[in-house]
mmCIF file of C-alpha atoms in Angstrom:
data_model
loop_
_atom_site.group_PDB
_atom_site.id
_atom_site.type_symbol
_atom_site.label_atom_id
_atom_site.label_comp_id
_atom_site.label_asym_id
_atom_site.label_seq_id
_atom_site.Cartn_x
_atom_site.Cartn_y
_atom_site.Cartn_z
ATOM 1 C CA MET A 1 0.000 0.000 0.000
ATOM 2 C CA LYS A 2 2.823 2.433 0.894
ATOM 3 C CA SER A 3 4.701 1.592 -2.328
ATOM 4 C CA THR A 4 1.535 2.279 -4.349
ATOM 5 C CA ILE A 5 1.203 5.733 -2.748
ATOM 6 C CA LEU A 6 4.858 6.579 -3.475
ATOM 7 C CA LEU A 7 4.458 5.443 -7.094
ATOM 8 C CA PHE A 8 1.386 7.633 -7.410
ATOM 9 C CA VAL A 9 3.317 10.659 -6.107
ATOM 10 C CA SER A 10 6.198 10.021 -8.533
ATOM 11 C CA LEU A 11 3.860 9.727 -11.501
ATOM 12 C CA PHE A 12 1.980 12.864 -10.444
ATOM 13 C CA CYS A 13 5.200 14.890 -10.157
ATOM 14 C CA GLY A 14 6.372 13.564 -13.507
ATOM 15 C CA LEU A 15 3.099 14.610 -15.054
ATOM 16 C CA ILE A 16 3.527 18.164 -13.708
ATOM 17 C CA LEU A 17 7.045 18.385 -15.077
ATOM 18 C CA ALA A 18 5.868 17.092 -18.438
ATOM 19 C CA GLN A 19 3.596 20.151 -18.750
ATOM 20 C CA ASP A 20 6.676 22.194 -19.721
ATOM 21 C CA ASP A 21 6.144 22.418 -23.548
ATOM 22 C CA GLY A 22 9.555 24.029 -24.302
ATOM 23 C CA SER A 23 8.343 27.614 -24.368
ATOM 24 C CA THR A 24 9.886 28.390 -20.992
ATOM 25 C CA THR A 25 12.833 30.767 -21.253
ATOM 26 C CA GLU A 26 16.247 30.045 -19.764
ATOM 27 C CA THR A 27 15.677 32.822 -17.227
ATOM 28 C CA GLU A 28 12.390 31.239 -16.148
ATOM 29 C CA LYS A 29 14.035 27.799 -15.931
ATOM 30 C CA THR A 30 16.828 29.016 -13.663
ATOM 31 C CA SER A 31 14.696 31.263 -11.491
ATOM 32 C CA THR A 32 13.708 30.230 -7.947
ATOM 33 C CA PRO A 33 10.733 27.848 -8.167
ATOM 34 C CA GLY A 34 7.498 29.181 -6.791
ATOM 35 C CA PRO A 35 5.079 27.387 -4.530
ATOM 36 C CA CYS A 36 3.422 24.156 -5.740
ATOM 37 C CA PHE A 37 0.212 24.219 -7.680
ATOM 38 C CA PRO A 38 -2.855 24.439 -5.432
ATOM 39 C CA ASP A 39 -4.225 21.120 -6.734
ATOM 40 C CA MET A 40 -0.915 19.355 -6.135
ATOM 41 C CA CYS A 41 -0.678 20.699 -2.573
ATOM 42 C CA ASP A 42 -4.119 19.383 -1.818
ATOM 43 C CA VAL A 43 -3.213 15.968 -3.209
ATOM 44 C CA LEU A 44 0.004 15.813 -1.204
ATOM 45 C CA GLU A 45 -1.845 16.739 1.979
ATOM 46 C CA GLN A 46 -4.408 14.023 1.301
ATOM 47 C CA ILE A 47 -1.633 11.494 0.637
ATOM 48 C CA GLY A 48 0.036 12.438 3.936
ATOM 49 C CA ALA A 49 -3.235 12.017 5.840
ATOM 50 C CA LEU A 50 -3.819 8.684 4.070
ATOM 51 C CA LYS A 51 -0.360 7.492 5.091
ATOM 52 C CA GLU A 52 -1.062 8.350 8.741
ATOM 53 C CA LYS A 53 -4.327 6.400 8.610
ATOM 54 C CA LEU A 54 -2.540 3.492 6.960
ATOM 55 C CA ASP A 55 0.090 3.442 9.722
ATOM 56 C CA SER A 56 -2.677 3.474 12.339
ATOM 57 C CA VAL A 57 -4.513 0.613 10.611
ATOM 58 C CA GLU A 58 -1.290 -1.435 10.402
ATOM 59 C CA THR A 59 -0.656 -0.890 14.127
ATOM 60 C CA ARG A 60 -4.180 -1.971 15.052
ATOM 61 C CA LEU A 61 -3.874 -4.983 12.740
ATOM 62 C CA ALA A 62 -0.620 -6.047 14.421
ATOM 63 C CA ASP A 63 -2.257 -5.709 17.851
ATOM 64 C CA SER A 64 -5.226 -7.777 16.670
ATOM 65 C CA GLU A 65 -2.930 -10.509 15.341
ATOM 66 C CA THR A 66 -1.108 -10.647 18.675
ATOM 67 C CA LYS A 67 -4.385 -10.897 20.610
ATOM 68 C CA LEU A 68 -5.629 -13.581 18.224
ATOM 69 C CA ALA A 69 -2.457 -15.627 18.725
ATOM 70 C CA ASP A 70 -2.812 -15.306 22.516
ATOM 71 C CA SER A 71 -6.457 -16.395 22.320
ATOM 72 C CA GLU A 72 -5.570 -19.429 20.195
ATOM 73 C CA THR A 73 -2.903 -20.409 22.726
ATOM 74 C CA GLN A 74 -5.376 -20.131 25.607
ATOM 75 C CA ILE A 75 -7.981 -22.162 23.716
ATOM 76 C CA GLN A 76 -5.439 -24.903 23.022
ATOM 77 C CA GLU A 77 -4.419 -24.968 26.685
ATOM 78 C CA LEU A 78 -8.072 -25.347 27.705
ATOM 79 C CA LYS A 79 -8.528 -28.169 25.197
ATOM 80 C CA ASN A 80 -5.454 -29.920 26.571
ATOM 81 C CA LYS A 81 -6.781 -29.613 30.116
ATOM 82 C CA GLU A 82 -10.205 -30.907 29.146
ATOM 83 C CA SER A 83 -8.654 -33.886 27.368
ATOM 84 C CA THR A 84 -6.661 -34.904 30.457
ATOM 85 C CA LYS A 85 -8.441 -37.831 32.111
ATOM 86 C CA VAL A 86 -6.974 -39.321 35.292
ATOM 87 C CA LEU A 87 -8.844 -41.977 37.278
ATOM 88 C CA PHE A 88 -7.781 -45.141 39.057
ATOM 89 C CA SER A 89 -9.040 -47.714 41.511
ATOM 90 C CA ALA A 90 -7.149 -50.716 42.864
ATOM 91 C CA ALA A 91 -7.482 -53.420 45.514
ATOM 92 C CA SER A 92 -4.720 -54.824 47.665
ATOM 93 C CA GLY A 93 -4.985 -58.405 46.502
ATOM 94 C CA GLY A 94 -3.136 -60.801 48.771
ATOM 95 C CA GLY A 95 -5.101 -64.015 48.427
ATOM 96 C CA ASP A 96 -7.430 -63.576 51.402
ATOM 97 C CA ALA A 97 -4.657 -63.255 53.972
ATOM 98 C CA ASN A 98 -3.222 -60.714 56.391
ATOM 99 C CA ILE A 99 -0.953 -57.968 55.050
ATOM 100 C CA GLY A 100 1.357 -57.079 57.935
ATOM 101 C CA PRO A 101 2.201 -56.441 60.611
ATOM 102 C CA PHE A 102 5.644 -55.121 59.636
ATOM 103 C CA ASN A 103 8.451 -53.767 61.797
ATOM 104 C CA THR A 104 8.504 -50.448 59.953
ATOM 105 C CA ASP A 105 6.031 -48.210 58.142
ATOM 106 C CA THR A 106 5.350 -49.751 54.735
ATOM 107 C CA THR A 107 3.849 -48.459 51.515
ATOM 108 C CA LEU A 108 0.825 -50.614 50.813
ATOM 109 C CA VAL A 109 0.880 -51.930 47.250
ATOM 110 C CA PHE A 110 -2.557 -52.330 45.655
ATOM 111 C CA ARG A 111 -1.799 -54.938 43.015
ATOM 112 C CA LYS A 112 -5.312 -55.667 41.741
ATOM 113 C CA VAL A 113 -5.994 -52.832 39.281
ATOM 114 C CA ILE A 114 -9.681 -52.200 38.662
ATOM 115 C CA THR A 115 -9.366 -49.012 36.605
ATOM 116 C CA ASN A 116 -6.308 -46.971 35.634
ATOM 117 C CA ILE A 117 -7.202 -44.292 33.087
ATOM 118 C CA GLY A 118 -4.135 -42.167 32.404
ATOM 119 C CA ASP A 119 -1.745 -44.753 33.912
ATOM 120 C CA ALA A 120 -0.809 -42.434 36.770
ATOM 121 C CA TYR A 121 -1.049 -45.232 39.335
ATOM 122 C CA ILE A 122 1.757 -47.814 39.338
ATOM 123 C CA PRO A 123 0.551 -51.208 40.657
ATOM 124 C CA PHE A 124 4.125 -52.424 41.246
ATOM 125 C CA THR A 125 4.920 -49.654 43.718
ATOM 126 C CA GLY A 126 1.485 -48.596 45.010
ATOM 127 C CA ILE A 127 2.317 -44.964 44.213
ATOM 128 C CA PHE A 128 0.175 -42.460 42.301
ATOM 129 C CA THR A 129 2.092 -39.666 40.529
ATOM 130 C CA ALA A 130 0.180 -36.554 39.431
ATOM 131 C CA PRO A 131 0.588 -36.006 35.666
ATOM 132 C CA VAL A 132 -0.823 -32.452 35.701
ATOM 133 C CA ALA A 133 -1.479 -29.693 38.219
ATOM 134 C CA GLY A 134 -4.972 -29.901 39.635
ATOM 135 C CA VAL A 135 -7.338 -30.848 42.424
ATOM 136 C CA TYR A 136 -7.623 -34.606 42.993
ATOM 137 C CA TYR A 137 -9.885 -36.719 45.172
ATOM 138 C CA PHE A 138 -8.574 -39.854 46.936
ATOM 139 C CA THR A 139 -10.216 -42.553 49.021
ATOM 140 C CA MET A 140 -8.870 -45.525 50.989
ATOM 141 C CA PHE A 141 -10.745 -48.344 52.671
ATOM 142 C CA TYR A 142 -9.677 -51.409 54.617
ATOM 143 C CA HIS A 143 -11.082 -54.611 56.056
ATOM 144 C CA ALA A 144 -9.410 -56.446 58.950
ATOM 145 C CA GLY A 145 -10.053 -58.746 61.862
ATOM 146 C CA GLY A 146 -11.225 -57.045 65.037
ATOM 147 C CA ARG A 147 -8.670 -58.473 67.464
ATOM 148 C CA HIS A 148 -5.631 -56.505 66.226
ATOM 149 C CA ASP A 149 -4.681 -52.867 65.726
ATOM 150 C CA THR A 150 -5.381 -51.835 62.174
ATOM 151 C CA GLY A 151 -5.374 -48.678 60.091
ATOM 152 C CA LEU A 152 -4.036 -46.815 57.082
ATOM 153 C CA ASN A 153 -2.559 -43.369 56.357
ATOM 154 C CA LEU A 154 -3.089 -41.394 53.148
ATOM 155 C CA VAL A 155 0.268 -39.804 52.315
ATOM 156 C CA LYS A 156 1.264 -36.952 49.998
ATOM 157 C CA ASN A 157 4.995 -36.632 49.332
ATOM 158 C CA ASN A 158 5.786 -38.450 52.621
ATOM 159 C CA GLU A 159 3.400 -36.217 54.597
ATOM 160 C CA ASP A 160 0.458 -37.876 56.343
ATOM 161 C CA ILE A 161 -2.769 -36.206 55.205
ATOM 162 C CA VAL A 162 -5.616 -38.258 56.727
ATOM 163 C CA LYS A 163 -5.782 -41.518 58.680
ATOM 164 C CA THR A 164 -8.187 -44.297 59.517
ATOM 165 C CA ASN A 165 -7.661 -46.859 62.266
ATOM 166 C CA ASP A 166 -9.320 -49.151 64.794
ATOM 167 C CA HIS A 167 -8.213 -50.650 68.109
ATOM 168 C CA PRO A 168 -8.582 -54.346 68.980
ATOM 169 C CA SER A 169 -11.668 -55.606 70.733
ATOM 170 C CA ASP A 170 -12.700 -59.037 71.964
ATOM 171 C CA ASP A 171 -16.290 -58.247 71.049
ATOM 172 C CA ASP A 172 -15.561 -57.167 67.474
ATOM 173 C CA ARG A 173 -14.771 -59.920 64.990
ATOM 174 C CA ALA A 174 -14.108 -57.589 62.010
ATOM 175 C CA ASP A 175 -13.208 -53.983 61.351
ATOM 176 C CA ASN A 176 -13.931 -51.806 58.326
ATOM 177 C CA GLY A 177 -12.735 -48.232 57.965
ATOM 178 C CA GLY A 178 -11.835 -45.561 55.472
ATOM 179 C CA ASN A 179 -11.123 -41.930 54.819
ATOM 180 C CA ALA A 180 -10.882 -39.481 51.913
ATOM 181 C CA ALA A 181 -9.418 -36.101 50.974
ATOM 182 C CA PHE A 182 -9.249 -33.498 48.224
ATOM 183 C CA LEU A 183 -5.617 -32.685 47.427
ATOM 184 C CA GLN A 184 -4.154 -29.892 45.315
ATOM 185 C CA LEU A 185 -1.209 -31.416 43.475
ATOM 186 C CA GLN A 186 1.546 -30.258 41.191
ATOM 187 C CA PRO A 187 3.044 -32.423 38.435
ATOM 188 C CA ARG A 188 5.164 -35.282 39.900
ATOM 189 C CA ASP A 189 3.624 -34.998 43.377
ATOM 190 C CA THR A 190 3.066 -38.491 44.777
ATOM 191 C CA VAL A 191 0.180 -39.959 46.777
ATOM 192 C CA PHE A 192 0.105 -43.409 48.358
ATOM 193 C CA VAL A 193 -1.266 -45.379 51.300
ATOM 194 C CA ARG A 194 0.997 -46.247 54.206
ATOM 195 C CA LEU A 195 0.516 -49.165 56.568
ATOM 196 C CA ALA A 196 2.066 -48.119 59.877
ATOM 197 C CA ALA A 197 4.412 -50.438 61.762
ATOM 198 C CA SER A 198 2.714 -53.169 63.835
ATOM 199 C CA LEU A 199 -0.621 -52.716 62.019
ATOM 200 C CA TYR A 200 -2.228 -54.985 59.484
ATOM 201 C CA VAL A 201 -5.122 -55.196 57.043
ATOM 202 C CA TRP A 202 -6.868 -58.036 55.270
ATOM 203 C CA GLY A 203 -5.626 -58.561 51.717
ATOM 204 C CA THR A 204 -8.242 -59.435 49.110
ATOM 205 C CA ASP A 205 -9.295 -58.385 45.629
ATOM 206 C CA TYR A 206 -12.411 -56.682 47.004
ATOM 207 C CA HIS A 207 -12.166 -55.159 50.494
ATOM 208 C CA THR A 208 -9.007 -53.079 50.986
ATOM 209 C CA THR A 209 -8.880 -50.456 48.214
ATOM 210 C CA PHE A 210 -7.214 -47.232 47.061
ATOM 211 C CA SER A 211 -8.848 -44.913 44.509
ATOM 212 C CA GLY A 212 -8.468 -41.416 43.116
ATOM 213 C CA PHE A 213 -9.311 -39.146 40.209
ATOM 214 C CA LEU A 214 -8.622 -35.690 38.803
ATOM 215 C CA VAL A 215 -11.480 -33.360 39.751
ATOM 216 C CA THR A 216 -10.273 -30.302 37.817
ATOM 217 C CA PRO A 217 -6.985 -29.214 36.229
ATOM 218 C CA LEU A 218 -5.428 -25.944 37.419
#
């Protein structure tokens, strides 16, 4: 657009110069040039105003392109978040037998995977690793005989978050307990269930479980 305007000015000036038909005297040719023709001055003023408008339009267009690129980036980020699905549920397994008691605190491995969308839970270690930043919801449940201390801890990055436990009783043949929590996690944060030293739970494919899912990405 700018090059077109400059070409127009050059052609217009050439046209004015071409109006000299040869009758101009040497004295007139060498004399100090007078002011431009009124029509030409008007055209030049209009061209200058047009150039200013063109510059303004180009600036606004560049701003609009930048905003559009930012909007497309935000839309893609939202699509990526919406497409992130994380959900798992697993049981301890163990062949209908006691798990524990152990001499030290032990990470309880839930080997029987029921659901593991997103593969964030590792059944060989019992550890869930957050793939994206967000709010997650976790639950843990246990079944055990009633004549021994029993209980579980829900742990985030080696920090106990919530617990569930029961004390032995001669009148209670079985114990069932559980707890749950919403956790705000960052990528690579870990969550697992810890069986404290000297405690035990009953290991089956159905009773003692660990589950969690991504509520909303952040």
